[in-house]
Short mmCIF file of C-alpha atoms in Angstrom, two decimals:
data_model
loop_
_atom_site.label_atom_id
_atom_site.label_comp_id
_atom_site.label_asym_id
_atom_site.label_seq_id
_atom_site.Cartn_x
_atom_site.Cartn_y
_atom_site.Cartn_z
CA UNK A 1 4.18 58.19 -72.51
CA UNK A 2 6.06 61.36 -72.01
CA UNK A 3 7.77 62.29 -68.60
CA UNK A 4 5.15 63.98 -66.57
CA UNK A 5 5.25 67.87 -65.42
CA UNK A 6 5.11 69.04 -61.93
CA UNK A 7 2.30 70.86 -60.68
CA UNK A 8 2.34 73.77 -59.03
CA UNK A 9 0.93 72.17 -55.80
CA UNK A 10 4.35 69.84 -56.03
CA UNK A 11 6.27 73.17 -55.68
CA UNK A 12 5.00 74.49 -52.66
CA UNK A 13 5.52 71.33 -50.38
CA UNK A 14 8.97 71.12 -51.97
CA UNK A 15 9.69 74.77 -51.12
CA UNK A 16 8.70 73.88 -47.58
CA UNK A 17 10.53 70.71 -46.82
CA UNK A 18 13.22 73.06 -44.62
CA UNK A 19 10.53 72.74 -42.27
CA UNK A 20 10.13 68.88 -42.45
CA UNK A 21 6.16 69.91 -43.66
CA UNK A 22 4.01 68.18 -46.42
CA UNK A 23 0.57 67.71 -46.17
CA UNK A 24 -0.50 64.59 -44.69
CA UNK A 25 2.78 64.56 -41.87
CA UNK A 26 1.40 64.40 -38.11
CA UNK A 27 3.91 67.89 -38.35
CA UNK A 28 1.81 69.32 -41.07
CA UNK A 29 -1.50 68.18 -39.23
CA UNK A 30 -0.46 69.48 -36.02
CA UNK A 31 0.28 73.27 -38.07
CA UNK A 32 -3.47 73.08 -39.59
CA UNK A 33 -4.72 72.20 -36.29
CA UNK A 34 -3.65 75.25 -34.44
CA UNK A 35 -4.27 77.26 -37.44
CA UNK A 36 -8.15 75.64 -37.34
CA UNK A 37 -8.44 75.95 -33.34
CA UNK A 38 -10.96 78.84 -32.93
CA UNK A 39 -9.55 79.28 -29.54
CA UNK A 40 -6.26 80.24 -30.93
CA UNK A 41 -6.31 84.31 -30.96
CA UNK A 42 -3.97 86.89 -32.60
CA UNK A 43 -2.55 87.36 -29.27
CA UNK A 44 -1.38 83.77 -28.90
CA UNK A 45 -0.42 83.51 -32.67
CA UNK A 46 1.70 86.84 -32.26
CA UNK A 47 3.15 86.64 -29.19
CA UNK A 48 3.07 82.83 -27.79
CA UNK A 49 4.45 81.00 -31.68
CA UNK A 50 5.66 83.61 -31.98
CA UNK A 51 4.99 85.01 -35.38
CA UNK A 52 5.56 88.71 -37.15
CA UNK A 53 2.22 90.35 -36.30
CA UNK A 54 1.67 90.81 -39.93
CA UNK A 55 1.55 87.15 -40.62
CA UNK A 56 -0.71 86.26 -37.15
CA UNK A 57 -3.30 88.92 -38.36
CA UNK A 58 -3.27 87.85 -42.58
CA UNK A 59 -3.58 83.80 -40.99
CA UNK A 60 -6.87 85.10 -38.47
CA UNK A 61 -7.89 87.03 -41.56
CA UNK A 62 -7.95 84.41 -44.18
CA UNK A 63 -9.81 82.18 -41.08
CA UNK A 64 -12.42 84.82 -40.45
CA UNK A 65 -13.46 84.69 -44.37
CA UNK A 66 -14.56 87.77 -46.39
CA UNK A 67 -16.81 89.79 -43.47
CA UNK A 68 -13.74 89.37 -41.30
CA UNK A 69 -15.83 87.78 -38.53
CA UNK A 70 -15.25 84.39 -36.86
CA UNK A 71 -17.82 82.00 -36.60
CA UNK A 72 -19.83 82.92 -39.53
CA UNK A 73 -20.80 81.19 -42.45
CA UNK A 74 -18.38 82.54 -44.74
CA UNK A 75 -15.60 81.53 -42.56
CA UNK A 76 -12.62 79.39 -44.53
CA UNK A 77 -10.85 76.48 -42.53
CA UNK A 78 -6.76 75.52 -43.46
CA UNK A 79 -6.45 71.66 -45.31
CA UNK A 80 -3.28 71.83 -46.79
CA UNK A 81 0.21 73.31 -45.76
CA UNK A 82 -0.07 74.76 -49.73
CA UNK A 83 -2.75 76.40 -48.14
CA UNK A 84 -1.34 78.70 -44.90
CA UNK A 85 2.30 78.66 -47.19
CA UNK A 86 0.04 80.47 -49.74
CA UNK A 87 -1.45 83.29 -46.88
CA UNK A 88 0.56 86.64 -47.28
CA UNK A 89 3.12 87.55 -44.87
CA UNK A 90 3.93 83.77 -44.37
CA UNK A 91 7.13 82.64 -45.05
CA UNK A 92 9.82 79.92 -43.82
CA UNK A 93 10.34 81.33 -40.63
CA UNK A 94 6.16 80.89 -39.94
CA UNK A 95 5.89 77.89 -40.65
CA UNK A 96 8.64 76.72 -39.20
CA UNK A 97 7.22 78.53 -35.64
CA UNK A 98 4.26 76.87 -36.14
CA UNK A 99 5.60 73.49 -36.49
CA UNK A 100 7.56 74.26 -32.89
CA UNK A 101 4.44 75.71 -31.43
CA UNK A 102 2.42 72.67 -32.77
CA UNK A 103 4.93 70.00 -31.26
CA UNK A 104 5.30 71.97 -28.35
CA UNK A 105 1.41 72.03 -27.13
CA UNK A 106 1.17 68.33 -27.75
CA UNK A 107 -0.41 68.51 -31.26
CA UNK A 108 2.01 66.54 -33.11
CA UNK A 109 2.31 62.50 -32.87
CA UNK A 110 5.93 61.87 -32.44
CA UNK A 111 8.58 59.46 -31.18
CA UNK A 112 9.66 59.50 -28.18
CA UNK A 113 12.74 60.66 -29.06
CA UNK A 114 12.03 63.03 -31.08
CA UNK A 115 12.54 67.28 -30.46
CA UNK A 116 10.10 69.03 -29.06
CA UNK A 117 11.98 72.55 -29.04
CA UNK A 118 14.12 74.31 -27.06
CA UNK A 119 12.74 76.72 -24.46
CA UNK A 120 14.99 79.41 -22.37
CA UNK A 121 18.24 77.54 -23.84
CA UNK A 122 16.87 73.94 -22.79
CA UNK A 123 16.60 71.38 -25.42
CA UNK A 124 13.81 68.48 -24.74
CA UNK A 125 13.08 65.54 -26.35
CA UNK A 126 9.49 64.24 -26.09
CA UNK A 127 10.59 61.67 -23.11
CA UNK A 128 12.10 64.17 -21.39
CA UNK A 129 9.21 66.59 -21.58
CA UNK A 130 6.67 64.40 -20.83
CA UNK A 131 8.62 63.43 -17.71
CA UNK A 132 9.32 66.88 -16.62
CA UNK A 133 5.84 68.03 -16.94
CA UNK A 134 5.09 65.36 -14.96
CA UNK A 135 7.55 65.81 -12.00
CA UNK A 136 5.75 69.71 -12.14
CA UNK A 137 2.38 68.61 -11.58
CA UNK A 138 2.90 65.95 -8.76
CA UNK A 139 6.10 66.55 -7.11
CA UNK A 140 4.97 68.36 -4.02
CA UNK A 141 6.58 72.12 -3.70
CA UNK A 142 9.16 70.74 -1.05
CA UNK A 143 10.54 68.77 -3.45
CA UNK A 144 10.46 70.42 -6.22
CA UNK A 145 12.36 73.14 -4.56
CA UNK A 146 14.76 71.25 -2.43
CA UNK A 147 15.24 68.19 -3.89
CA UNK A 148 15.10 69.21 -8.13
CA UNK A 149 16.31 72.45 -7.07
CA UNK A 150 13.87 74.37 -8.65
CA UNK A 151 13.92 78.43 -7.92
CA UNK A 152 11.52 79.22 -5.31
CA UNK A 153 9.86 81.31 -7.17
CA UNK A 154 9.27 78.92 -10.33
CA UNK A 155 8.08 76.73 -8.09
CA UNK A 156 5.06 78.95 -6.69
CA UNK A 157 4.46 79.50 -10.52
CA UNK A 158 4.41 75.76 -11.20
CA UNK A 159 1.56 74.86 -8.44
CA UNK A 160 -0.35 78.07 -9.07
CA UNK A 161 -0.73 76.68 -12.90
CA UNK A 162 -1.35 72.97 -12.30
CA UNK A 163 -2.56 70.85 -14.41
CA UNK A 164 0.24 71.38 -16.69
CA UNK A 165 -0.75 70.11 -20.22
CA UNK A 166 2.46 70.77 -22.60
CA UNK A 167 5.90 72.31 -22.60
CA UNK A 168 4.86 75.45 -23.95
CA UNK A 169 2.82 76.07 -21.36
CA UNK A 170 5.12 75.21 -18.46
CA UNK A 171 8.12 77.36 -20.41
CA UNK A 172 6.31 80.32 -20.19
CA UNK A 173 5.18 80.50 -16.71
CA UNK A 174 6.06 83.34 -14.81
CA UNK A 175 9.36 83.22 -13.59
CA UNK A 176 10.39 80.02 -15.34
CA UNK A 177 13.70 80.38 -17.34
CA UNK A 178 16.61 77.81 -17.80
CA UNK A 179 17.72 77.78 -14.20
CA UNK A 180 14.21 76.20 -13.52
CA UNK A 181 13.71 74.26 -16.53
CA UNK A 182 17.42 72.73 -16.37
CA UNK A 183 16.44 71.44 -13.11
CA UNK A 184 13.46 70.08 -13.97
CA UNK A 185 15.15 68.41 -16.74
CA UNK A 186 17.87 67.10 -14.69
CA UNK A 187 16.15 65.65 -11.99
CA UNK A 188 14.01 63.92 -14.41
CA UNK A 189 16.55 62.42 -16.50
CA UNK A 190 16.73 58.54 -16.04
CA UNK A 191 14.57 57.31 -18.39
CA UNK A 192 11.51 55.04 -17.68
CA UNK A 193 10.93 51.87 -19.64
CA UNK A 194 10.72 52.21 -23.47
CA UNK A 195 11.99 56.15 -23.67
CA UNK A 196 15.46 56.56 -24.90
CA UNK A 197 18.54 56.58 -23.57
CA UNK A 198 22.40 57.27 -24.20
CA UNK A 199 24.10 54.58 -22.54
CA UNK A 200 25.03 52.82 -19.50
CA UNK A 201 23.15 55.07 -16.14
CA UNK A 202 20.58 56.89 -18.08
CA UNK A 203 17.39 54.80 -17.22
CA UNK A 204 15.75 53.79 -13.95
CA UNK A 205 16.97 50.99 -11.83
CA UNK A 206 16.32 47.73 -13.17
CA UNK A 207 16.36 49.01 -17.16
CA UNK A 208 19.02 48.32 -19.24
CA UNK A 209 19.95 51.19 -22.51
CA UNK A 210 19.95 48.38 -25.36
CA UNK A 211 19.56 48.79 -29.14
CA UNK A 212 22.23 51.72 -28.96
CA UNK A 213 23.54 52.29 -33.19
CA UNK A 214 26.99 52.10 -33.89
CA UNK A 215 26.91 54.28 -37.28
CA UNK A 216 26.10 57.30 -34.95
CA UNK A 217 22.78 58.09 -37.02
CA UNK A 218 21.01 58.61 -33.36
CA UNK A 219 22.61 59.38 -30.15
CA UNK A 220 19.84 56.93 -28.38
CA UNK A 221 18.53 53.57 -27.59
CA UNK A 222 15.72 52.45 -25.39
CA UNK A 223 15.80 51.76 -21.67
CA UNK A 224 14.45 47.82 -21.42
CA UNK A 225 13.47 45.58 -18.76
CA UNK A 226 15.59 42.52 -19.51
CA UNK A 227 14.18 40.36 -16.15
CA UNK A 228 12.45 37.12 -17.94
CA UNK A 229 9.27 36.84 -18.82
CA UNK A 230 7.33 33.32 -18.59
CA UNK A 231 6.45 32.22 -22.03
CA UNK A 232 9.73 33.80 -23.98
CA UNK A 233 10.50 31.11 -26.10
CA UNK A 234 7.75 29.79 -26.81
CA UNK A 235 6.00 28.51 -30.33
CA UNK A 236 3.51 30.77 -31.53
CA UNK A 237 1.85 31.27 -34.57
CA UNK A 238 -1.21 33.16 -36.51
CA UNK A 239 -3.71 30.93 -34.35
CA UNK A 240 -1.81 30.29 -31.20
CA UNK A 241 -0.69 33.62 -29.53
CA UNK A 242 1.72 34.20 -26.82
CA UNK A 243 0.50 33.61 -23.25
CA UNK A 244 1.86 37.39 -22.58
CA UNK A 245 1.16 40.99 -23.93
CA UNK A 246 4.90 41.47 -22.93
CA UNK A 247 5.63 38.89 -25.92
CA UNK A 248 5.26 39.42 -29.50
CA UNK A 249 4.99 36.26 -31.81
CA UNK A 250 8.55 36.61 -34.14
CA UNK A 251 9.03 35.02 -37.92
CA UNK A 252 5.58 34.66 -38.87
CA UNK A 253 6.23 38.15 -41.35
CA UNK A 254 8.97 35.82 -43.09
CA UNK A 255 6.60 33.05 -43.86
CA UNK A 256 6.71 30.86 -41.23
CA UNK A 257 4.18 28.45 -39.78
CA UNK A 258 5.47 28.80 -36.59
CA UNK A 259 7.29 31.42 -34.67
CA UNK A 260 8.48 31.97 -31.50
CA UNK A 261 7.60 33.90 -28.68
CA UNK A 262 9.96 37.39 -27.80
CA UNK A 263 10.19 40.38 -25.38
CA UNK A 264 7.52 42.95 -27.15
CA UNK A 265 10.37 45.34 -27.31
CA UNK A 266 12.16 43.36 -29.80
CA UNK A 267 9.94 44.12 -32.59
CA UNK A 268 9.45 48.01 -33.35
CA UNK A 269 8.01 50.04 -36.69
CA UNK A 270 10.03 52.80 -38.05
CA UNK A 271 8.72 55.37 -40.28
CA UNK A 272 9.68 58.16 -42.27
CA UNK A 273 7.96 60.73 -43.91
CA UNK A 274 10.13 61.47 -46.86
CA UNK A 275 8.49 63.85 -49.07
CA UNK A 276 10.75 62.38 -51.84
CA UNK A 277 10.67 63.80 -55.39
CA UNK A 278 10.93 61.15 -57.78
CA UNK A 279 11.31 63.61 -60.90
CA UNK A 280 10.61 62.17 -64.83
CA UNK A 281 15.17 61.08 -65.04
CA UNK A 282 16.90 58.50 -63.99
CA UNK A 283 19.00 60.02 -60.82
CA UNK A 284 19.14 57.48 -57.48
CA UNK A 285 17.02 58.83 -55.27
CA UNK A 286 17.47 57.33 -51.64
CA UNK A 287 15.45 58.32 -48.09
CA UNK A 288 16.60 56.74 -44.70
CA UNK A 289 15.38 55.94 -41.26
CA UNK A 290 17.19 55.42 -37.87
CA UNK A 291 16.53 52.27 -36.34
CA UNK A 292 17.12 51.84 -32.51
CA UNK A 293 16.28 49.84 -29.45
CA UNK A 294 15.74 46.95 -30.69
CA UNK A 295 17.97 43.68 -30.05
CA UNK A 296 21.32 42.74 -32.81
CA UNK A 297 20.13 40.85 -36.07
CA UNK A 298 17.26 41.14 -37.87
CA UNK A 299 14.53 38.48 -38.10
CA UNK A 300 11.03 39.66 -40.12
CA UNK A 301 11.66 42.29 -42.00
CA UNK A 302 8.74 44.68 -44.22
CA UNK A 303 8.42 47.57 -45.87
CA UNK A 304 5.26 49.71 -46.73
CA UNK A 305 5.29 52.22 -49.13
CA UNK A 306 3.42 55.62 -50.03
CA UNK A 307 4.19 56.63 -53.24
CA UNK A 308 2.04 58.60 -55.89
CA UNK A 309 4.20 57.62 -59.11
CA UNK A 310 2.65 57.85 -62.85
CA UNK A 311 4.33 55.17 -63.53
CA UNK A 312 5.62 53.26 -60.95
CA UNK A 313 5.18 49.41 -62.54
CA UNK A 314 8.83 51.68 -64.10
CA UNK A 315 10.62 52.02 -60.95
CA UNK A 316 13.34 49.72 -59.11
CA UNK A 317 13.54 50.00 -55.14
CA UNK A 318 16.09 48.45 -53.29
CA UNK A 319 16.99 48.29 -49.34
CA UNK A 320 20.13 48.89 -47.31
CA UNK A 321 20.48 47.54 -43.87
CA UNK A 322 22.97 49.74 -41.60
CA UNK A 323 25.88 47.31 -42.35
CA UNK A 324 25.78 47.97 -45.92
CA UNK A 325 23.91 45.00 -46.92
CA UNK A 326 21.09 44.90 -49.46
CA UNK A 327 17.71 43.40 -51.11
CA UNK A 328 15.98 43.79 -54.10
CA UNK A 329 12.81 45.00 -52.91
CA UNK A 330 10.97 45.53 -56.46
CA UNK A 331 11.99 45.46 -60.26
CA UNK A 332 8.92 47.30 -62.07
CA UNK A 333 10.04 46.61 -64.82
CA UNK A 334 9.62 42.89 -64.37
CA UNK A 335 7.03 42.88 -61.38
CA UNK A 336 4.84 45.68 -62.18
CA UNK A 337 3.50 48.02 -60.15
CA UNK A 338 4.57 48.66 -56.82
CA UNK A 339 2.82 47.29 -53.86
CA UNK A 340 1.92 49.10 -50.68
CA UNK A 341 3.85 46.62 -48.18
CA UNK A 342 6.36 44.06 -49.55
CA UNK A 343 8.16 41.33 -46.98
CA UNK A 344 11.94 41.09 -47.41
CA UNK A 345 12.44 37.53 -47.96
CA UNK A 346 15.86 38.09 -50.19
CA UNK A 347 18.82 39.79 -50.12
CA UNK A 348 19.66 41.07 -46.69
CA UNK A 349 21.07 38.08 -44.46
CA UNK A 350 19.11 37.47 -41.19
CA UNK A 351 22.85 38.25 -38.98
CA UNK A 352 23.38 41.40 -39.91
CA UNK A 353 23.22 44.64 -38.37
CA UNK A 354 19.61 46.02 -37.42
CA UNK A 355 20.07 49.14 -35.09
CA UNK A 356 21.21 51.86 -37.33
CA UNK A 357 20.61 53.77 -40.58
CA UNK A 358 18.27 52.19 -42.97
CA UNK A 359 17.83 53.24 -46.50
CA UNK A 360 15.58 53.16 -49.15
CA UNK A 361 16.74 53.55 -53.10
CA UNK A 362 14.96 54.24 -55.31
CA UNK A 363 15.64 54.49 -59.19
CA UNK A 364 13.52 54.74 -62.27
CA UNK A 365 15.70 52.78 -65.18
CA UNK A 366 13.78 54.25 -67.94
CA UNK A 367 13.46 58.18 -66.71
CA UNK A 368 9.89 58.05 -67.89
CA UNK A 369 7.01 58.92 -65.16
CA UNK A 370 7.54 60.80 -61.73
CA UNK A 371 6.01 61.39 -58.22
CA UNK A 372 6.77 61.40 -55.01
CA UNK A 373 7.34 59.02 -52.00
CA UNK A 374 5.67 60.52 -49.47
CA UNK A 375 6.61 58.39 -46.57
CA UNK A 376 7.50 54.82 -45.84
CA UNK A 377 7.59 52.30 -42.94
CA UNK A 378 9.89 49.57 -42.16
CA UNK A 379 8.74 46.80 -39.81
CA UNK A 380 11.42 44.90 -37.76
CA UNK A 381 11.57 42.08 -35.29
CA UNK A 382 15.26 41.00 -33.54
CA UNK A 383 16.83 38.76 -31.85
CA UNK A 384 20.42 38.31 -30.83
CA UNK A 385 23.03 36.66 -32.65
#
């Protein structure tokens, strides 16, 4: 079989990875979802993304269809980001203002860690907006002003506008700028349980920052209640469940009859979506994922895969724990085509490092075939050594 060519659809999500977009990402779903929101106007496109007016009116142009009218029969809806990349006028920059528009107003599914934007010079991630936006819409006015330290002004703003749904929204209220949003930020900053942290004194009393990586791929871990919980410890398995909702049931992923009971936060699924071409040659092709929060070894360990390959029974992939250490997750060439989730049961020792970078290889021994691997999941459960 010869090597496969690239289609032209291929192109275009490659040519738009700067902006972490590819059809199918919660980013790329949030876009199309704006772009599809009938209650999104030229005004808000132009001036609240914001894009170059030529691009805001060639995107409500291609929406309103042929008569140039919205909500008529003829009118055309975005599916793909090959789509809107496709619409004159839009470019790089677009897209990558709508992605910050779409995180911003709460349309994309992200970790809590992740970046939301940065508005009037304030960067937030999506703990710390969340928690601000909170603070705005139930702190009373006294507080807000005298305790956060929040303008006077802002403040009037803030209560005039409540309920505050998303960043965007509170960032542009009248007379909001970084004075007001660095307060809100600061006086919001220990972090509840499960958001991240940055080390000892950034969560709430009684949390503890835990799951911290050493390889400095991420900055964070997670703020955890360590107090006990009754039932940690004990033997679980796919019929007997843990007498807790705060317990997850570890080692059954690696085969076992029986596991044992653990704090839920000891078990976390990581995912990343790659958007990695896997072109007809034999080049190493690798993706990674940052794994934090969670305890010091590994335990289960399982990967699940999206990959469109035309011939994938040809490709090899292999796994790299943050301390260097590696399994054989698949030899195609001996064990055929690749599966959609595969348990790590080789390879990677059970006392090695877990909170850091993770990485994915993948080669293609033969050069024949290609595809992409459009995002992948590993699932992890800890314990400490």
């Amino acid at each position: 079989m010869p090597p496969s060519s690239d289609t032209p659809s291929e192109a275009v999500v490659l040519a738009t990875q700067t902006q972490a977009l590819a059809t199918g990402t919660p980013a790329a779903e949030g876009v199309l979802a704006v772009l599809n929101d009938y209650s999104v106007s030229f005004q808000q496109l132009d001036v609240e993304v914001p894009l170059n007016a030529l691009a805001a009116q060639a995107l409500i142009n291609y929406r309103a269809g042929p008569d140039g009218v919205l909500r008529t029969w003829d009118d055309r809806r975005f599916y793909s980001i090959e789509q809107v990349d496709a619409v004159p006028q839009v470019g790089p920059a677009a897209l990558a203002a709508l992605e910050l528009y779409a995180k911003g107003t709460g349309r994309v599914e992200m970790p809590v860690d992740g970046h939301v934007g940065t508005f009037h010079g304030v960067a937030f991630n999506f703990a710390e907006a969340r928690r601000a936006i909170q603070a705005a819409n139930t702190e009373s006015a006294a507080t807000l002003q005298t305790v956060a330290g929040v303008p006077a002004a802002a403040v009037a703003s803030i209560v005039a506008a409540r309920p505050i749904l998303h960043i965007v929204q509170l960032a542009r209220l009248t007379n909001m700028n970084a004075a007001a949003l660095g307060a809100l930020k600061a006086y919001t900053q220990l972090a509840a349980e499960g958001d991240p942290c940055t080390g000892p004194g950034t969560c709430q009393t009684g949390l503890h920052c835990e799951g911290r990586p050493g390889d400095g791929s991420s900055p964070y871990g997670r703020c955890i209640d360590t107090h006990p919980i009754p039932g940690d410890g004990d033997v679980c398995s796919r019929f007997v469940a843990c007498p807790s909702s705060k317990l997850i049931c570890i080692g059954l992923d690696s085969g076992w009859v029986e596991g044992f009971c653990a704090p839920a936060w000891k078990g976390a699924t990581f995912t990343e979506y790659a958007d990695l071409r896997l072109q007809a040659n034999t080049q190493l092709r690798t993706s990674s994922t940052a794994v934090v929060g969670l305890a010091t070894v590994p335990m289960d360990i399982s990967v699940e895969l999206d990959i469109v390959h035309t011939a994938s029974h040809r490709l090899v992939l292999t796994l790299e724990d943050p301390g260097g250490e590696t399994a054989l997750l698949w030899d195609g060439p001996n064990e055929g085509t690749v599966p959609s989730r595969i348990v790590v049961n080789r390879g990677i020792p059970r006392d090695g490092v877990i909170n850091g970078l993770w990485k994915l290889h993948i080669v293609n021994p033969t050069g024949v075939g290609s595809g992409t691997l459009r995002a992948w999941k590993v699932k992890l459960t800890s314990r400490y050594d």
